[in-house]
XYZ file of C-alpha atoms in Angstrom:
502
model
C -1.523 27.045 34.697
C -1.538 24.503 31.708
C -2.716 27.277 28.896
C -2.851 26.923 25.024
C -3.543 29.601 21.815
C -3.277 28.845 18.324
C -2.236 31.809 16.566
C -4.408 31.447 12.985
C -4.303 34.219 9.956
C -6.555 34.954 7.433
C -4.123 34.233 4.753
C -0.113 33.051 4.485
C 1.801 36.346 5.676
C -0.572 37.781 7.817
C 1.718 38.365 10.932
C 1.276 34.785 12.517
C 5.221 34.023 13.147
C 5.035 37.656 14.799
C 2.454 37.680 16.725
C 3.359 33.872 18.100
C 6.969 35.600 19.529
C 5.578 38.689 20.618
C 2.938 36.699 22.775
C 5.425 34.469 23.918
C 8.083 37.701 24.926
C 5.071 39.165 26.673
C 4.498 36.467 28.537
C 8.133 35.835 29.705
C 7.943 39.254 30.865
C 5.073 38.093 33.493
C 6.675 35.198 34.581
C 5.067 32.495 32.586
C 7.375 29.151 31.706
C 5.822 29.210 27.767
C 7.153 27.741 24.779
C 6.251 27.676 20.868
C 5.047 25.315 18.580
C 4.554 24.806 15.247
C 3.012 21.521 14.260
C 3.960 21.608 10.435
C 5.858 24.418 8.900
C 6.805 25.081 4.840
C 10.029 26.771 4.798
C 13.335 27.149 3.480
C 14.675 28.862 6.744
C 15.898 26.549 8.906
C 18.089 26.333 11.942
C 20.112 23.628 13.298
C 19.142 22.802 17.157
C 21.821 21.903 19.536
C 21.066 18.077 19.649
C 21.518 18.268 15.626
C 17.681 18.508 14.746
C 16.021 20.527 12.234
C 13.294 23.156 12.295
C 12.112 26.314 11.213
C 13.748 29.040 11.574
C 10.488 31.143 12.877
C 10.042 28.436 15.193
C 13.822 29.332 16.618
C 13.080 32.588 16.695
C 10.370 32.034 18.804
C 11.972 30.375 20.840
C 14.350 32.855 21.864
C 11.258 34.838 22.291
C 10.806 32.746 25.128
C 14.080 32.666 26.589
C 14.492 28.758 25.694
C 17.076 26.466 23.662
C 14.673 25.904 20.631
C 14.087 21.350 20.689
C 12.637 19.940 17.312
C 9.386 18.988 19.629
C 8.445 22.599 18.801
C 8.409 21.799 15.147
C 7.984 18.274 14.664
C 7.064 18.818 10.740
C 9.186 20.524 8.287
C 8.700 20.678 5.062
C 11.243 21.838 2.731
C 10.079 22.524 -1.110
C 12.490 21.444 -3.750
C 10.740 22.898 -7.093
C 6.864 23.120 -7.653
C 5.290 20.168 -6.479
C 7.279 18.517 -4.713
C 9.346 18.800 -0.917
C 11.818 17.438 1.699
C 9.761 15.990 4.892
C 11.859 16.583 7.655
C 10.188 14.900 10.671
C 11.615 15.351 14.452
C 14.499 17.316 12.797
C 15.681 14.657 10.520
C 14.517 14.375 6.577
C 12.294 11.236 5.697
C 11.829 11.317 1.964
C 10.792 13.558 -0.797
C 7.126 13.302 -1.373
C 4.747 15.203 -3.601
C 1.652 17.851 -2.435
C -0.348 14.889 -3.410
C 1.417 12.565 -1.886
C 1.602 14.437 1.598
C -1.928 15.709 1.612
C -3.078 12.430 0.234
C -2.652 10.602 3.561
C 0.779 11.258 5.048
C 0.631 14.352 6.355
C -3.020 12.924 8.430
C -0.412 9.855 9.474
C 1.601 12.313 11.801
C -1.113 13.677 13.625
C -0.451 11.275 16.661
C 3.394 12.423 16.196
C 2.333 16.138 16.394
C -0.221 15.861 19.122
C 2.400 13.835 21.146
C 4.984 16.998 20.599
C 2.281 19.045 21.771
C 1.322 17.097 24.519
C 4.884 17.030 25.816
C 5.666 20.774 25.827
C 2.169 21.345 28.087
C 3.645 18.731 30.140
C 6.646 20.999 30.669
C 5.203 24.464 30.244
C 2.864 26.624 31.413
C 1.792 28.063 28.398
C 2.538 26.565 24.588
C 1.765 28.968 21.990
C 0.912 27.308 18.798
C 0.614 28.994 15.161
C -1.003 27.677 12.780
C -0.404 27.776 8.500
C -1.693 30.039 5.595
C -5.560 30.014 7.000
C -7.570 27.663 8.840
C -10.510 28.223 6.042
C -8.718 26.265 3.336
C -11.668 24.062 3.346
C -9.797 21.658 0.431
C -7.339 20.814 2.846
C -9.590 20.431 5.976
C -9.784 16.516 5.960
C -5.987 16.015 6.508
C -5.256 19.114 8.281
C -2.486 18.812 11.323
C -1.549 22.623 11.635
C -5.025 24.568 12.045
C -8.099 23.774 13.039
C -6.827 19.888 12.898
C -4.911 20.101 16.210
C -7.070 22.771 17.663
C -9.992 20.377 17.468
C -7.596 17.287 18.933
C -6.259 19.194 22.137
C -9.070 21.968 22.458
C -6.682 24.678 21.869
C -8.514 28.421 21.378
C -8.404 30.181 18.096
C -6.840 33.562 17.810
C -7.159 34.374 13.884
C -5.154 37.227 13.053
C -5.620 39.936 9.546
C -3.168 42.050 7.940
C -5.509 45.153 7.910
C -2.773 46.872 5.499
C -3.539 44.168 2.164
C -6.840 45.092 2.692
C -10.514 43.554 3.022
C -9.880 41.908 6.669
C -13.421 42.602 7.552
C -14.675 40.023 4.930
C -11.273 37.869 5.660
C -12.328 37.850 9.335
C -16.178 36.859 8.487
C -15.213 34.584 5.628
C -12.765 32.601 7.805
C -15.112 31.877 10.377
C -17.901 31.460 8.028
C -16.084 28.741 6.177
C -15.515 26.595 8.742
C -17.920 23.890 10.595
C -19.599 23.938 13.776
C -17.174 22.302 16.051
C -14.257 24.481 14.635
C -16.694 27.804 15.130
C -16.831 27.158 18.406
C -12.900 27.453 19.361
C -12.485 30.613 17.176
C -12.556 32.865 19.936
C -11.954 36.189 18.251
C -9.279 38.484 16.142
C -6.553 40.509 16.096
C -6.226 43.008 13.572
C -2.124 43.655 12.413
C -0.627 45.958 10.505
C -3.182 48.920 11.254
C -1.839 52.722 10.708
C -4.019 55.598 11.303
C -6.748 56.494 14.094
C -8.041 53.270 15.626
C -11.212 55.235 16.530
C -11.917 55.113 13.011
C -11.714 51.313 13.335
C -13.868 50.841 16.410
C -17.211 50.991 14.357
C -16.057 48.098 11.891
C -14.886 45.902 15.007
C -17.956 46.226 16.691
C -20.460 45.757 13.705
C -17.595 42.753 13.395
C -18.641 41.447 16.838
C -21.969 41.986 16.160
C -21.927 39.576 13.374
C -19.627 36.852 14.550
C -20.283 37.089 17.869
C -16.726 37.429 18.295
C -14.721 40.390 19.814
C -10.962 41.860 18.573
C -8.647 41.262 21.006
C -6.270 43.954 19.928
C -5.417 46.334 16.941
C -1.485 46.146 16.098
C -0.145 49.476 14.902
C 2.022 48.809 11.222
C 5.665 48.829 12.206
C 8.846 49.028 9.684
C 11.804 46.807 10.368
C 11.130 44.550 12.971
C 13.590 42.552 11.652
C 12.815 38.649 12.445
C 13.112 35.849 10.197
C 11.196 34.880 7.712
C 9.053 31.406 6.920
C 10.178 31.593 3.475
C 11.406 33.640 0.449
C 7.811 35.070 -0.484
C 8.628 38.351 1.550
C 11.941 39.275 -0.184
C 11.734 42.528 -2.350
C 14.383 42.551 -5.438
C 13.814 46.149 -5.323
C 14.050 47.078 -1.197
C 16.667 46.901 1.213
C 16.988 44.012 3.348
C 16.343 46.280 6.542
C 13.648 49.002 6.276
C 14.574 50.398 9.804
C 17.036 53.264 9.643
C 20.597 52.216 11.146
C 22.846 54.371 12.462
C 24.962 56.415 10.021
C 28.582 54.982 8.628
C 31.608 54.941 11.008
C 33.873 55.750 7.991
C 33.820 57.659 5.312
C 32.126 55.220 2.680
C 29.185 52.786 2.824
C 29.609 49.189 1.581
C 27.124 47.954 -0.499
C 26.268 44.244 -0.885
C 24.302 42.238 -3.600
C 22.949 38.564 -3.048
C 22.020 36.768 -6.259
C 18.634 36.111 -5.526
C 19.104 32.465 -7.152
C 15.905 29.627 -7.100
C 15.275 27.739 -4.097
C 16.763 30.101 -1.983
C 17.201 29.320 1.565
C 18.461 30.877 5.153
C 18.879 34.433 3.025
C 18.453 35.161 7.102
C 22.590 34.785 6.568
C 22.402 38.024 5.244
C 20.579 39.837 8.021
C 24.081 40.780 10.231
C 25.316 42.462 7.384
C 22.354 44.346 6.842
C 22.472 45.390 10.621
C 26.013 46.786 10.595
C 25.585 50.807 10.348
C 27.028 51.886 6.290
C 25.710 48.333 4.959
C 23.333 48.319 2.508
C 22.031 44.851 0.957
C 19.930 44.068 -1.663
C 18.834 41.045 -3.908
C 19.533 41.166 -6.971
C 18.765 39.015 -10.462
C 20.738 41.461 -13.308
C 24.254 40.639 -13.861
C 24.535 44.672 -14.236
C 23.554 44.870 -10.328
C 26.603 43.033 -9.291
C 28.903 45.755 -11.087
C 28.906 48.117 -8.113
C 28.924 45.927 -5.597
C 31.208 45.893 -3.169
C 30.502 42.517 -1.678
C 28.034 39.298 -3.621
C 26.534 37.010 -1.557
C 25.653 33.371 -3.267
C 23.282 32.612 -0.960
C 22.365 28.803 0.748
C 19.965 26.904 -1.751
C 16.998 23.715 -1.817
C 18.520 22.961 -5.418
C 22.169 23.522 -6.081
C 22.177 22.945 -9.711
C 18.695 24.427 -10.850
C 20.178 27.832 -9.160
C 23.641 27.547 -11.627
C 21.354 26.829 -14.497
C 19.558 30.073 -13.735
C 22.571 32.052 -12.901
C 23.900 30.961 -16.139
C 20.907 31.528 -18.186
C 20.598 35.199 -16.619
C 24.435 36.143 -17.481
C 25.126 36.284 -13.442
C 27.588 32.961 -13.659
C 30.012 35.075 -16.091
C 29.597 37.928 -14.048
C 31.021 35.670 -10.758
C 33.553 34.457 -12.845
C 34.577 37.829 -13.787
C 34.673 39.476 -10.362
C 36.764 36.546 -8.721
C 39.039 36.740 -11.405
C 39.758 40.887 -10.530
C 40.056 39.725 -7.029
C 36.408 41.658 -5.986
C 34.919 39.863 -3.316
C 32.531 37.114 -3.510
C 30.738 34.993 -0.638
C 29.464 31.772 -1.164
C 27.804 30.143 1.463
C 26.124 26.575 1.775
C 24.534 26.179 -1.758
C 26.701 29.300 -2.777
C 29.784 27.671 -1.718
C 29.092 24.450 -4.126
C 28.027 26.785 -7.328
C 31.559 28.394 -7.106
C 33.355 25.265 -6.907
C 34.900 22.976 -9.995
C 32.538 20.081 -10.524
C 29.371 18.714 -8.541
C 28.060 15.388 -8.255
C 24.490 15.406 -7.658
C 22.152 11.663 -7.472
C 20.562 12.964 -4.331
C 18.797 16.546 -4.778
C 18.603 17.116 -8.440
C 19.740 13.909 -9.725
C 21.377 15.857 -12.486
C 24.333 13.473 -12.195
C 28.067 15.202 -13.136
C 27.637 18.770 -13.579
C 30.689 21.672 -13.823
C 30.591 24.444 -11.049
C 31.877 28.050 -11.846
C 35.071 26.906 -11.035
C 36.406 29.521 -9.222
C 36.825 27.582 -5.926
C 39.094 24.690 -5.529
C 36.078 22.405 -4.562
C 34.521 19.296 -5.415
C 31.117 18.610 -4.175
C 29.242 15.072 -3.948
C 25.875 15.144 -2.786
C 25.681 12.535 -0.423
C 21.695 10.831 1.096
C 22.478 11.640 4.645
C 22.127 15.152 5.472
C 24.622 16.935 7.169
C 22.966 19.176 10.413
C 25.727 20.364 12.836
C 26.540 23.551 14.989
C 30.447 23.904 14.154
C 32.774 26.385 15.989
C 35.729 27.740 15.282
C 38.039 30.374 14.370
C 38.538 32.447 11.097
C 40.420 35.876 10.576
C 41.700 35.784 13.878
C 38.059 35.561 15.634
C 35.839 33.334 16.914
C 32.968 31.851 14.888
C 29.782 29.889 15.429
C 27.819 28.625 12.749
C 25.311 25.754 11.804
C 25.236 23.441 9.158
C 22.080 21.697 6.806
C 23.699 20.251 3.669
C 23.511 16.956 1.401
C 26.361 18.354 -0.311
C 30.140 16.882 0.624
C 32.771 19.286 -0.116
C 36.669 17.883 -1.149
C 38.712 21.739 -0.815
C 41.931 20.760 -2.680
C 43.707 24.135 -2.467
C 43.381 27.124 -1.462
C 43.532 28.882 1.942
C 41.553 27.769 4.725
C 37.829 29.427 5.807
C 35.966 27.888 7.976
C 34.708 24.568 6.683
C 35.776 25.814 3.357
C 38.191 27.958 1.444
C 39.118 31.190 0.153
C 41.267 32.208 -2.827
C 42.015 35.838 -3.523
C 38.703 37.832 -2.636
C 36.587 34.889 -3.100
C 35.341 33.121 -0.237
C 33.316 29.498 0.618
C 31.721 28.169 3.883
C 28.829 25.690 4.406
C 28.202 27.262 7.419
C 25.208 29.721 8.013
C 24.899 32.464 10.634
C 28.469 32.947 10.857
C 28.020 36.326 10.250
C 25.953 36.533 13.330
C 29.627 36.523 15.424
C 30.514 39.686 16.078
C 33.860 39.963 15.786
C 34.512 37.910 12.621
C 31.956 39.959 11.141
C 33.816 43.009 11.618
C 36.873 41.269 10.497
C 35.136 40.003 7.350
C 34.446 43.396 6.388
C 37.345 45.045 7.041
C 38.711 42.852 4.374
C 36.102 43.409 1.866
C 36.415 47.005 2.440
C 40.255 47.441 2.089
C 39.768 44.741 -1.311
C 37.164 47.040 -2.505
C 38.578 50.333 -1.837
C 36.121 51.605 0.535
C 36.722 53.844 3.362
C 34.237 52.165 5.692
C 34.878 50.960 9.226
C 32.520 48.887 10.654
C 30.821 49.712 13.965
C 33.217 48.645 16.934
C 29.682 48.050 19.577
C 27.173 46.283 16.675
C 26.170 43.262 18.911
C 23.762 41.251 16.859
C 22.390 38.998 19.647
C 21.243 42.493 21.483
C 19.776 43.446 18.294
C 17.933 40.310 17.971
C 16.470 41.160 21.521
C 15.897 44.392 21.284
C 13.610 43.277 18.271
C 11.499 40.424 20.001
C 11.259 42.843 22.908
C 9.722 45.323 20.285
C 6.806 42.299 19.374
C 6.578 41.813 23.118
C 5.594 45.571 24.021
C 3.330 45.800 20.470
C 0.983 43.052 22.687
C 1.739 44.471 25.589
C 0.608 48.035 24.366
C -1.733 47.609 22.176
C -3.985 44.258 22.660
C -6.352 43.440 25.645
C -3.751 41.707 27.288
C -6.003 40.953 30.159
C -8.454 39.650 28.039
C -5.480 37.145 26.021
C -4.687 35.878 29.542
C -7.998 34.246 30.027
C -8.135 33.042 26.907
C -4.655 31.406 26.993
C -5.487 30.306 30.594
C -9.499 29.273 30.086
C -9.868 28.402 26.768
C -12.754 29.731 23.901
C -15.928 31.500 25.289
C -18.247 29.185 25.446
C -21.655 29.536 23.557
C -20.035 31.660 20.945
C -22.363 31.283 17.895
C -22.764 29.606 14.535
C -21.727 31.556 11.481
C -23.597 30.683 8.118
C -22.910 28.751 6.122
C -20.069 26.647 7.968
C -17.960 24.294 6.360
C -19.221 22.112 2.988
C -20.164 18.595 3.791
């Protein structure tokens, strides 16, 4: 077997990165060698692969999805935004240059097609199966020219089209028919059909829409997804986080002690890897939220400065908004304070930035011993260690040099009273120095909770991509996906009206 999808969506959000791993689980489960691949991804979420490369942090996800060691071959393109217009191309997991949308779109990004086709090309070497998803929607017919994600690569290695709607926004009928409508002949014809996500309620009063659907297009629905709360995998980007919501929508298990602990992450500019947050928001008696009101970080028991794409725009903003004082004010009561990556530089003494903002000199909150030079190469590592008496893995993805000149030791970093520093993310992901962690925070807060003594986040993490693997598994034409993963597109599957502009 040498088998391809591309996992397309109607719009940005519509379940793609979810549907890719719970494919790929499903697979696993029958015995298929399969791996992911994303040929260009937008994201602030990365991970750090063992041989030092970066990528998405979807695309590790997936990965694990497939039972593999996630390689930067199965996201060759990365782009990282740093403000508006403008973002980090990180290519084979290590950055090139800043360029603009104009810049990229304007002939680079077509320039790596060869690059990303050679990734791809690779992987079906290896694997049985590759799995590709694609970006926002395959219809964006402004971008169609230099397109290396969609309908781009599909076209280049004849790679079926799976396009998948998020029934619960609304209007996937008309997303479904518009899609295929928009796009020319030669695309049409590897759009093989849909898959609707999201859906709650009686499929049987779907069936007549998917089969006037078919009717239309030509096209059948390979499988209706049922809407499911807290399937807790990471994120492309920032564009999902709710101010106002819990991290976790799933109930956990009730407290251990007597008290919850309640954490608040400054939801600062820029913000990247938030994912940081998602072990604490697993432990049973944890509750997290983002937060951008200096009042919010009152109660907390724990703040979280999260990781950051600009260091200095997110002080400016924490100043402007009154959460800088507020910082300052909690790590001088000894109240317990997190920085990490980006977080860890704001609550240092003085930053030196030519590299990201160019901002030049500019004084940190000063509440950590620190001194941070941004330096042009970019830090990526996957440090280990110890720290309150455990052991600790992390990963690192920093321009940012950090001089600790006091202090007490933690991690990479520091820690003075309650208030804490590390560059590394995910070390909150170890089990037992995340149970040591909060046992500190609760005893410095006052709180009667004990953390879980059996929360294993790893098993967590598979019990979720096992949960995407038995959503295909259950509820789409599975037989169906396996011909069209092994086979390729129908042919003869007909022209849509009016296709794509000339």
């Amino acid at each position: 077997m040498n088998g391809g999808l591309l996992v397309a969506g109607t719009t940005s959000d519509a379940g793609k990165s979810v549907v890719t791993a719970g494919i790929c689980r499903w697979l696993v489960r029958q015995g298929v060698k399969v791996a992911p691949f994303k040929a260009q991804n937008m994201s602030l979420n990365s991970f750090v692969t063992r041989e030092g490369a970066e990528i998405g942090r979807a695309q590790a996800m997936q990965a694990q999805a497939c039972r593999l060691e996630p390689t930067a071959l199965m996201n060759p393109v990365l782009l990282k935004p740093g403000g508006e217009q403008s973002s980090q191309v990180v290519l084979l997991g290590k950055p090139v240059g800043e360029l603009s949308a104009r810049g990229y779109h304007g002939g680079r990004q077509q320039r790596l097609l060869g690059t990303v086709l050679d990734c791809l090309a690779e992987l079906r070497g290896t694997y049985d199966a590759v799995i590709c998803e694609g970006a926002g929607s395959p219809a964006e017919i402004n971008l169609r020219r230099t397109d290396i994600v969609n309908m781009g690569i599909a076209r280049n290695a004849r790679l079926p089209v799976l396009v998948v709607g998020d029934i619960d926004r609304g209007g996937v009928f008309a997303s479904f028919f518009g899609t295929v409508a928009l796009l020319s002949p030669e695309d049409q014809e590897l759009v093989a059909g849909f898959l609707v996500n999201k859906f709650r309620g009686d499929v049987g009063l779907l069936e007549p829409g998917l089969e006037m659907l078919r009717e239309l297009t030509g096209r059948r629905t390979y499988g209706v997804l049922p809407f499911r709360h807290g399937l807790g995998i990471d994120e492309e980007d920032g564009m999902g986080v709710s101010l106002r919501a819990p991290v976790r929508e799933s109930a956990v298990a009730p407290p251990v002690g007597e008290d919850v602990l309640r954490v608040a992450v400054c939801a600062i500019p820029l913000m990247s890897n938030f994912t940081d947050v998602d072990a604490l928001a697993a432990e049973p008696g944890v509750v997290v939220r983002f937060v951008d009101r200096p009042e919010e970080l009152t109660d907390a028991d724990l703040v979280v400065v999260p990781g950051t794409r600009g260091t200095v725009r997110a002080l400016a903003w924490l100043r402007e908004r009154g959460l800088a004082d507020a910082l300052v004010r909690r790590a001088a009561e000894h109240r317990p304070v997190l920085g990490i990556c980006g977080g860890f530089q704001i609550l240092g003494e003085h930053i030196e930035d030519e590299v990201e903002s160019r901002a030049g000199a500019v004084d940190g909150l000063g509440v950590l011993p620190v001194r941070v030079r941004f330096a042009r190469e970019k830090t990526l590592t996957r440090p280990a260690g110890e720290a309150l008496g455990e052991r600790v893995e992390g990963y690192e993805i920093h321009h940012g040099v950090a001089e600790v000149t006091g202090g007490e030791r933690f991690l990479d970093g520091c820690r003075v009273g309650q208030t804490w520093g590390t560059h590394w993310h995910g070390s909150l992901e170890s089990d037992g120095f995340r149970r040591a962690f909060l046992r500190e925070v609760a005893a410095a807060a006052g709180r009667r909770f004990v953390p879980a003594p059996d929360t294993s986040f790893a098993t967590l993490r598979e019990e979720q991509l096992d949960r995407l693997g038995d959503l295909i598994e259950q509820h789409a034409d599975t037989d169906a996906l396996w011909r069209l993963i092994e086979s390729g597109a129908p042919q003869g599957l007909p022209f849509i009206p009016p296709g794509a502009p000339a």
